[in-house]
């Protein structure tokens, strides 16, 4: 079998167009313009690129955007004060503090300070608790993007065996929760899993989010499975340059899977699209507007 390539670039463009239409409706029908504030502390080059893209796409969707670039020496108290000011600002519907933060700042304390209803990353414990108990959570962007791609590819996933490789709070755990909500039988594998090959071989759906280049071998993948690769690992090439690879051995996996996401161009572009979608969702909830009625 040769896999269908799940095109995250094209899919995310469709999501962003739908978000832009919703923003137009919110403005025209409700007089509300969604607003997203993005805060970055220090000058990590990879984070700066991510944040620039987030700010650019916020504007392209017709939303208000604020981009705060704070110096690396910013204290935890100063960052908390910034978050509290954004919590109190009614024009700001979503707040994103880019991670990682400098080592002298406690990330958990900052995430806990963000008003849960403005937590468009879905990292606040209130939101992870709501997700775990079937409530109205803000859902973390990367797993939400993976879920959308899976639904688009597979439709109803009831009864399927899903394997999530990785147990982070940002991807693995919420992904498992979303697959459980979609009626899959879910296994979470991690670095201490005894026989990863055997787990992969049983899975109808594999979501790989471990951050280990090509850990999951193509030969392990069950014939006809759907593979979502969240990994973004930069590795050296023979010519001294670098290349981006996922957590799955792509070419070999594509020979066995029925559908697979490439790296780059798979999950990556969906994450920012979901951030914009979450900002619209947050805006609707804060204004008692039904997002399904837009
Ligand atoms: N750093 C890398 N990805 C993310 C993300 O999705 N949200 C935040 N806040 N920081 C990140």
mmCIF file of C-alpha atoms and ligand atoms in Angstrom:
data_model
loop_
_atom_site.group_PDB
_atom_site.id
_atom_site.type_symbol
_atom_site.label_atom_id
_atom_site.label_comp_id
_atom_site.label_asym_id
_atom_site.label_seq_id
_atom_site.Cartn_x
_atom_site.Cartn_y
_atom_site.Cartn_z
ATOM 1 C CA UNK A 1 0.000 0.000 0.000
ATOM 2 C CA UNK A 2 1.236 3.512 -0.737
ATOM 3 C CA UNK A 3 -0.082 6.042 1.714
ATOM 4 C CA UNK A 4 -2.162 9.084 0.975
ATOM 5 C CA UNK A 5 -0.168 12.112 2.100
ATOM 6 C CA UNK A 6 -2.154 14.230 4.562
ATOM 7 C CA UNK A 7 -1.362 17.772 3.402
ATOM 8 C CA UNK A 8 -1.269 19.944 6.537
ATOM 9 C CA UNK A 9 -0.366 23.036 4.550
ATOM 10 C CA UNK A 10 -3.470 22.837 2.371
ATOM 11 C CA UNK A 11 -5.675 21.783 5.294
ATOM 12 C CA UNK A 12 -4.450 24.615 7.521
ATOM 13 C CA UNK A 13 -5.093 27.133 4.709
ATOM 14 C CA UNK A 14 -8.731 25.946 4.624
ATOM 15 C CA UNK A 15 -9.022 26.257 8.427
ATOM 16 C CA UNK A 16 -7.520 29.768 8.341
ATOM 17 C CA UNK A 17 -9.951 30.818 5.595
ATOM 18 C CA UNK A 18 -12.867 29.523 7.688
ATOM 19 C CA UNK A 19 -11.521 31.399 10.736
ATOM 20 C CA UNK A 20 -11.279 34.615 8.687
ATOM 21 C CA UNK A 21 -14.929 34.196 7.641
ATOM 22 C CA UNK A 22 -15.949 33.706 11.290
ATOM 23 C CA UNK A 23 -13.988 36.834 12.262
ATOM 24 C CA UNK A 24 -15.861 38.811 9.573
ATOM 25 C CA UNK A 25 -19.185 37.546 10.963
ATOM 26 C CA UNK A 26 -18.208 38.370 14.546
ATOM 27 C CA UNK A 27 -17.366 41.920 13.481
ATOM 28 C CA UNK A 28 -20.422 42.460 11.263
ATOM 29 C CA UNK A 29 -23.109 40.709 13.328
ATOM 30 C CA UNK A 30 -21.836 41.146 16.872
ATOM 31 C CA UNK A 31 -19.479 44.163 16.711
ATOM 32 C CA UNK A 32 -16.707 42.055 18.251
ATOM 33 C CA UNK A 33 -13.139 41.735 16.920
ATOM 34 C CA UNK A 34 -11.220 38.787 18.372
ATOM 35 C CA UNK A 35 -7.882 39.795 19.863
ATOM 36 C CA UNK A 36 -4.796 37.679 20.587
ATOM 37 C CA UNK A 37 -1.841 38.836 22.706
ATOM 38 C CA UNK A 38 1.447 36.977 22.242
ATOM 39 C CA UNK A 39 4.246 37.443 24.769
ATOM 40 C CA UNK A 40 7.833 36.319 24.226
ATOM 41 C CA UNK A 41 10.630 36.683 26.763
ATOM 42 C CA UNK A 42 14.234 36.689 25.518
ATOM 43 C CA UNK A 43 15.663 36.021 22.092
ATOM 44 C CA UNK A 44 15.476 32.267 21.392
ATOM 45 C CA UNK A 45 15.734 32.246 17.552
ATOM 46 C CA UNK A 46 13.311 29.315 16.982
ATOM 47 C CA UNK A 47 10.716 30.898 19.320
ATOM 48 C CA UNK A 48 11.092 34.250 17.555
ATOM 49 C CA UNK A 49 10.231 32.616 14.200
ATOM 50 C CA UNK A 50 7.189 30.823 15.680
ATOM 51 C CA UNK A 51 5.934 34.011 17.322
ATOM 52 C CA UNK A 52 6.416 36.125 14.192
ATOM 53 C CA UNK A 53 4.313 33.590 12.258
ATOM 54 C CA UNK A 54 1.601 33.604 14.925
ATOM 55 C CA UNK A 55 1.405 37.412 14.888
ATOM 56 C CA UNK A 56 1.370 37.568 11.056
ATOM 57 C CA UNK A 57 -1.390 34.970 10.723
ATOM 58 C CA UNK A 58 -3.464 36.666 13.443
ATOM 59 C CA UNK A 59 -3.479 39.843 11.330
ATOM 60 C CA UNK A 60 -4.217 37.902 8.124
ATOM 61 C CA UNK A 61 -7.303 36.398 9.793
ATOM 62 C CA UNK A 62 -8.585 39.930 10.482
ATOM 63 C CA UNK A 63 -8.063 39.792 14.251
ATOM 64 C CA UNK A 64 -6.450 42.280 16.582
ATOM 65 C CA UNK A 65 -2.973 41.210 17.615
ATOM 66 C CA UNK A 66 -0.487 42.407 20.227
ATOM 67 C CA UNK A 67 3.111 41.269 20.208
ATOM 68 C CA UNK A 68 5.102 41.883 23.402
ATOM 69 C CA UNK A 69 8.839 41.218 23.184
ATOM 70 C CA UNK A 70 10.218 41.344 26.714
ATOM 71 C CA UNK A 71 13.949 41.269 27.507
ATOM 72 C CA UNK A 72 15.580 38.037 28.778
ATOM 73 C CA UNK A 73 16.153 39.726 32.182
ATOM 74 C CA UNK A 74 12.387 40.201 32.760
ATOM 75 C CA UNK A 75 11.578 38.967 36.278
ATOM 76 C CA UNK A 76 8.819 36.498 37.096
ATOM 77 C CA UNK A 77 6.971 39.291 38.934
ATOM 78 C CA UNK A 78 7.168 41.556 35.876
ATOM 79 C CA UNK A 79 5.861 38.807 33.588
ATOM 80 C CA UNK A 80 3.049 38.024 36.052
ATOM 81 C CA UNK A 81 2.110 41.716 36.044
ATOM 82 C CA UNK A 82 1.986 41.660 32.213
ATOM 83 C CA UNK A 83 -0.264 38.565 32.233
ATOM 84 C CA UNK A 84 -2.549 40.168 34.817
ATOM 85 C CA UNK A 85 -2.847 43.340 32.724
ATOM 86 C CA UNK A 86 -3.816 41.229 29.688
ATOM 87 C CA UNK A 87 -6.311 39.242 31.793
ATOM 88 C CA UNK A 88 -7.969 42.529 32.742
ATOM 89 C CA UNK A 89 -8.052 43.970 29.200
ATOM 90 C CA UNK A 90 -11.473 43.268 27.600
ATOM 91 C CA UNK A 91 -10.056 43.716 24.053
ATOM 92 C CA UNK A 92 -7.754 40.732 24.637
ATOM 93 C CA UNK A 93 -9.607 37.435 24.152
ATOM 94 C CA UNK A 94 -6.589 35.137 23.973
ATOM 95 C CA UNK A 95 -3.203 35.163 25.701
ATOM 96 C CA UNK A 96 -0.204 33.105 24.611
ATOM 97 C CA UNK A 97 3.081 33.200 26.505
ATOM 98 C CA UNK A 98 5.667 31.530 24.285
ATOM 99 C CA UNK A 99 7.539 28.627 25.902
ATOM 100 C CA UNK A 100 10.214 27.857 26.882
ATOM 101 C CA UNK A 101 10.712 30.781 29.279
ATOM 102 C CA UNK A 102 14.150 31.758 30.658
ATOM 103 C CA UNK A 103 15.226 29.447 33.504
ATOM 104 C CA UNK A 104 14.695 32.022 36.286
ATOM 105 C CA UNK A 105 10.946 32.141 35.529
ATOM 106 C CA UNK A 106 8.631 29.373 36.796
ATOM 107 C CA UNK A 107 6.583 28.339 33.748
ATOM 108 C CA UNK A 108 3.856 26.674 35.801
ATOM 109 C CA UNK A 109 3.311 29.863 37.804
ATOM 110 C CA UNK A 110 2.922 31.891 34.602
ATOM 111 C CA UNK A 111 0.519 29.404 32.987
ATOM 112 C CA UNK A 112 -1.515 29.312 36.209
ATOM 113 C CA UNK A 113 -1.818 33.116 36.136
ATOM 114 C CA UNK A 114 -3.448 33.223 32.684
ATOM 115 C CA UNK A 115 -7.243 33.528 32.919
ATOM 116 C CA UNK A 116 -8.466 30.030 31.892
ATOM 117 C CA UNK A 117 -11.033 31.479 29.461
ATOM 118 C CA UNK A 118 -8.214 33.377 27.660
ATOM 119 C CA UNK A 119 -5.809 30.404 27.720
ATOM 120 C CA UNK A 120 -5.799 29.719 23.954
ATOM 121 C CA UNK A 121 -2.908 27.247 24.401
ATOM 122 C CA UNK A 122 -5.115 25.104 26.681
ATOM 123 C CA UNK A 123 -2.218 24.633 29.116
ATOM 124 C CA UNK A 124 -3.940 25.848 32.333
ATOM 125 C CA UNK A 125 -4.828 23.042 34.783
ATOM 126 C CA UNK A 126 -8.465 24.166 34.671
ATOM 127 C CA UNK A 127 -8.479 23.471 30.936
ATOM 128 C CA UNK A 128 -6.646 20.128 31.223
ATOM 129 C CA UNK A 129 -9.097 19.189 33.990
ATOM 130 C CA UNK A 130 -12.094 20.189 31.869
ATOM 131 C CA UNK A 131 -10.723 18.189 28.923
ATOM 132 C CA UNK A 132 -10.205 15.139 31.139
ATOM 133 C CA UNK A 133 -13.747 15.335 32.550
ATOM 134 C CA UNK A 134 -15.615 16.109 29.321
ATOM 135 C CA UNK A 135 -16.175 19.817 30.034
ATOM 136 C CA UNK A 136 -15.922 22.929 27.860
ATOM 137 C CA UNK A 137 -12.121 23.179 27.747
ATOM 138 C CA UNK A 138 -9.759 25.224 25.646
ATOM 139 C CA UNK A 139 -7.942 22.343 23.909
ATOM 140 C CA UNK A 140 -4.174 22.488 23.194
ATOM 141 C CA UNK A 141 -3.545 23.459 19.558
ATOM 142 C CA UNK A 142 -1.287 20.647 18.323
ATOM 143 C CA UNK A 143 -3.467 17.707 19.440
ATOM 144 C CA UNK A 144 -6.576 19.568 18.255
ATOM 145 C CA UNK A 145 -4.978 19.926 14.806
ATOM 146 C CA UNK A 146 -4.081 16.216 14.792
ATOM 147 C CA UNK A 147 -7.661 15.298 15.703
ATOM 148 C CA UNK A 148 -9.059 17.411 12.845
ATOM 149 C CA UNK A 149 -6.724 15.753 10.352
ATOM 150 C CA UNK A 150 -7.670 12.298 11.650
ATOM 151 C CA UNK A 151 -11.407 13.055 11.450
ATOM 152 C CA UNK A 152 -10.977 14.407 7.928
ATOM 153 C CA UNK A 153 -9.060 11.273 6.885
ATOM 154 C CA UNK A 154 -10.984 8.567 8.747
ATOM 155 C CA UNK A 155 -14.418 9.967 9.598
ATOM 156 C CA UNK A 156 -15.835 7.979 12.517
ATOM 157 C CA UNK A 157 -12.985 6.457 14.560
ATOM 158 C CA UNK A 158 -15.222 4.449 16.900
ATOM 159 C CA UNK A 159 -13.576 1.232 18.073
ATOM 160 C CA UNK A 160 -10.223 1.886 16.411
ATOM 161 C CA UNK A 161 -7.006 1.123 18.269
ATOM 162 C CA UNK A 162 -5.047 4.365 18.698
ATOM 163 C CA UNK A 163 -1.471 4.539 19.950
ATOM 164 C CA UNK A 164 -0.075 7.835 21.223
ATOM 165 C CA UNK A 165 3.709 7.760 21.552
ATOM 166 C CA UNK A 166 4.738 10.431 24.083
ATOM 167 C CA UNK A 167 3.154 11.589 27.339
ATOM 168 C CA UNK A 168 3.755 15.353 27.449
ATOM 169 C CA UNK A 169 1.132 17.676 28.906
ATOM 170 C CA UNK A 170 1.155 19.684 25.662
ATOM 171 C CA UNK A 171 0.629 16.877 23.135
ATOM 172 C CA UNK A 172 0.585 13.251 24.356
ATOM 173 C CA UNK A 173 -1.853 13.424 27.267
ATOM 174 C CA UNK A 174 -4.449 15.737 25.637
ATOM 175 C CA UNK A 175 -4.166 13.751 22.372
ATOM 176 C CA UNK A 176 -5.008 10.539 24.217
ATOM 177 C CA UNK A 177 -7.981 12.292 25.817
ATOM 178 C CA UNK A 178 -9.300 13.504 22.460
ATOM 179 C CA UNK A 179 -8.955 10.034 20.905
ATOM 180 C CA UNK A 180 -10.765 8.535 23.882
ATOM 181 C CA UNK A 181 -13.567 11.077 23.378
ATOM 182 C CA UNK A 182 -13.671 9.939 19.729
ATOM 183 C CA UNK A 183 -14.372 6.382 20.984
ATOM 184 C CA UNK A 184 -10.944 4.933 20.177
ATOM 185 C CA UNK A 185 -9.288 2.299 22.347
ATOM 186 C CA UNK A 186 -6.244 4.296 23.406
ATOM 187 C CA UNK A 187 -2.749 3.259 24.473
ATOM 188 C CA UNK A 188 -0.085 5.736 25.564
ATOM 189 C CA UNK A 189 3.493 4.577 24.964
ATOM 190 C CA UNK A 190 6.602 6.383 26.233
ATOM 191 C CA UNK A 191 10.354 6.043 26.733
ATOM 192 C CA UNK A 192 9.886 3.208 29.275
ATOM 193 C CA UNK A 193 7.480 1.176 27.122
ATOM 194 C CA UNK A 194 8.847 -2.373 26.936
ATOM 195 C CA UNK A 195 8.026 -3.337 23.347
ATOM 196 C CA UNK A 196 7.197 -0.264 21.262
ATOM 197 C CA UNK A 197 7.333 -2.242 17.990
ATOM 198 C CA UNK A 198 4.578 -4.575 19.229
ATOM 199 C CA UNK A 199 2.404 -1.621 20.307
ATOM 200 C CA UNK A 200 2.815 0.112 16.926
ATOM 201 C CA UNK A 201 2.057 -3.137 15.056
ATOM 202 C CA UNK A 202 -1.408 -3.309 16.673
ATOM 203 C CA UNK A 203 -2.441 0.299 16.110
ATOM 204 C CA UNK A 204 -4.944 1.506 13.504
ATOM 205 C CA UNK A 205 -3.883 5.065 14.377
ATOM 206 C CA UNK A 206 -0.387 6.118 15.476
ATOM 207 C CA UNK A 207 0.283 9.635 16.789
ATOM 208 C CA UNK A 208 4.009 10.095 17.353
ATOM 209 C CA UNK A 209 5.051 12.908 19.690
ATOM 210 C CA UNK A 210 8.271 11.882 21.419
ATOM 211 C CA UNK A 211 10.893 14.147 19.841
ATOM 212 C CA UNK A 212 13.246 11.300 18.887
ATOM 213 C CA UNK A 213 14.236 11.345 15.203
ATOM 214 C CA UNK A 214 12.753 8.381 13.283
ATOM 215 C CA UNK A 215 12.244 6.329 16.460
ATOM 216 C CA UNK A 216 9.225 4.575 14.933
ATOM 217 C CA UNK A 217 10.348 2.252 12.167
ATOM 218 C CA UNK A 218 8.277 1.943 9.014
ATOM 219 C CA UNK A 219 8.355 -1.853 9.230
ATOM 220 C CA UNK A 220 6.509 -1.710 12.583
ATOM 221 C CA UNK A 221 3.484 0.092 11.097
ATOM 222 C CA UNK A 222 0.359 -2.027 10.600
ATOM 223 C CA UNK A 223 -0.713 -2.351 6.969
ATOM 224 C CA UNK A 224 -3.383 0.318 6.319
ATOM 225 C CA UNK A 225 -2.808 2.327 9.529
ATOM 226 C CA UNK A 226 -3.030 6.127 9.697
ATOM 227 C CA UNK A 227 0.139 7.833 10.954
ATOM 228 C CA UNK A 228 0.310 11.357 12.388
ATOM 229 C CA UNK A 229 3.861 12.562 13.032
ATOM 230 C CA UNK A 230 4.178 15.491 15.458
ATOM 231 C CA UNK A 231 8.000 15.238 15.602
ATOM 232 C CA UNK A 232 10.147 18.110 14.304
ATOM 233 C CA UNK A 233 13.761 17.054 14.727
ATOM 234 C CA UNK A 234 16.646 18.848 13.069
ATOM 235 C CA UNK A 235 19.419 16.391 12.206
ATOM 236 C CA UNK A 236 22.746 16.781 10.347
ATOM 237 C CA UNK A 237 23.030 15.689 6.705
ATOM 238 C CA UNK A 238 26.159 14.298 5.022
ATOM 239 C CA UNK A 239 26.834 17.658 3.294
ATOM 240 C CA UNK A 240 27.138 19.449 6.653
ATOM 241 C CA UNK A 241 23.696 21.106 6.372
ATOM 242 C CA UNK A 242 20.704 20.018 8.449
ATOM 243 C CA UNK A 243 17.291 18.596 7.632
ATOM 244 C CA UNK A 244 13.977 18.277 9.466
ATOM 245 C CA UNK A 245 12.709 14.760 10.202
ATOM 246 C CA UNK A 246 9.800 13.455 12.234
ATOM 247 C CA UNK A 247 9.549 10.767 14.915
ATOM 248 C CA UNK A 248 8.559 8.233 12.226
ATOM 249 C CA UNK A 249 10.746 6.711 9.516
ATOM 250 C CA UNK A 250 8.653 8.387 6.814
ATOM 251 C CA UNK A 251 9.454 6.641 3.509
ATOM 252 C CA UNK A 252 9.224 3.123 4.946
ATOM 253 C CA UNK A 253 6.068 3.953 6.943
ATOM 254 C CA UNK A 254 4.425 5.453 3.822
ATOM 255 C CA UNK A 255 4.759 2.057 2.082
ATOM 256 C CA UNK A 256 2.580 0.387 4.735
ATOM 257 C CA UNK A 257 0.238 3.125 6.008
ATOM 258 C CA UNK A 258 -2.984 4.155 4.261
ATOM 259 C CA UNK A 259 -2.411 7.815 5.203
ATOM 260 C CA UNK A 260 0.507 9.711 6.740
ATOM 261 C CA UNK A 261 1.543 13.278 7.558
ATOM 262 C CA UNK A 262 4.880 14.467 6.142
ATOM 263 C CA UNK A 263 7.500 16.467 8.068
ATOM 264 C CA UNK A 264 7.592 19.320 7.307
ATOM 265 C CA UNK A 265 4.152 20.207 5.927
ATOM 266 C CA UNK A 266 1.992 17.954 8.104
ATOM 267 C CA UNK A 267 1.088 18.743 11.709
ATOM 268 C CA UNK A 268 3.259 21.896 11.949
ATOM 269 C CA UNK A 269 1.066 24.285 9.914
ATOM 270 C CA UNK A 270 -2.077 23.057 11.706
ATOM 271 C CA UNK A 271 -0.864 24.258 15.110
ATOM 272 C CA UNK A 272 -1.094 27.990 14.308
ATOM 273 C CA UNK A 273 -4.402 27.477 12.489
ATOM 274 C CA UNK A 274 -5.772 25.902 15.700
ATOM 275 C CA UNK A 275 -4.447 28.828 17.741
ATOM 276 C CA UNK A 276 -6.529 31.171 15.557
ATOM 277 C CA UNK A 277 -9.526 28.823 15.828
ATOM 278 C CA UNK A 278 -9.137 28.742 19.643
ATOM 279 C CA UNK A 279 -9.001 32.546 19.741
ATOM 280 C CA UNK A 280 -12.351 32.707 17.912
ATOM 281 C CA UNK A 281 -13.784 30.050 20.268
ATOM 282 C CA UNK A 282 -12.559 31.998 23.315
ATOM 283 C CA UNK A 283 -14.039 35.244 21.924
ATOM 284 C CA UNK A 284 -17.419 33.576 21.361
ATOM 285 C CA UNK A 285 -17.501 32.093 24.863
ATOM 286 C CA UNK A 286 -16.534 35.394 26.477
ATOM 287 C CA UNK A 287 -19.375 37.124 24.597
ATOM 288 C CA UNK A 288 -22.014 34.377 24.979
ATOM 289 C CA UNK A 289 -22.067 33.750 21.224
ATOM 290 C CA UNK A 290 -22.616 30.210 19.940
ATOM 291 C CA UNK A 291 -19.558 29.505 17.717
ATOM 292 C CA UNK A 292 -21.569 26.914 15.755
ATOM 293 C CA UNK A 293 -24.112 29.596 14.828
ATOM 294 C CA UNK A 294 -21.595 31.942 13.165
HETATM 295 N N1 LIG B 1 6.497 26.736 22.249
HETATM 296 C C1 LIG B 1 6.463 25.809 21.248
HETATM 297 N N2 LIG B 1 5.177 25.524 20.908
HETATM 298 C C2 LIG B 1 4.389 26.283 21.703
HETATM 299 C C3 LIG B 1 2.983 26.438 21.820
HETATM 300 O O1 LIG B 1 2.177 25.800 21.133
HETATM 301 N N3 LIG B 1 2.570 27.338 22.752
HETATM 302 C C4 LIG B 1 3.433 28.037 23.533
HETATM 303 N N4 LIG B 1 2.928 28.888 24.430
HETATM 304 N N5 LIG B 1 4.749 27.912 23.457
HETATM 305 C C5 LIG B 1 5.218 27.043 22.547
#
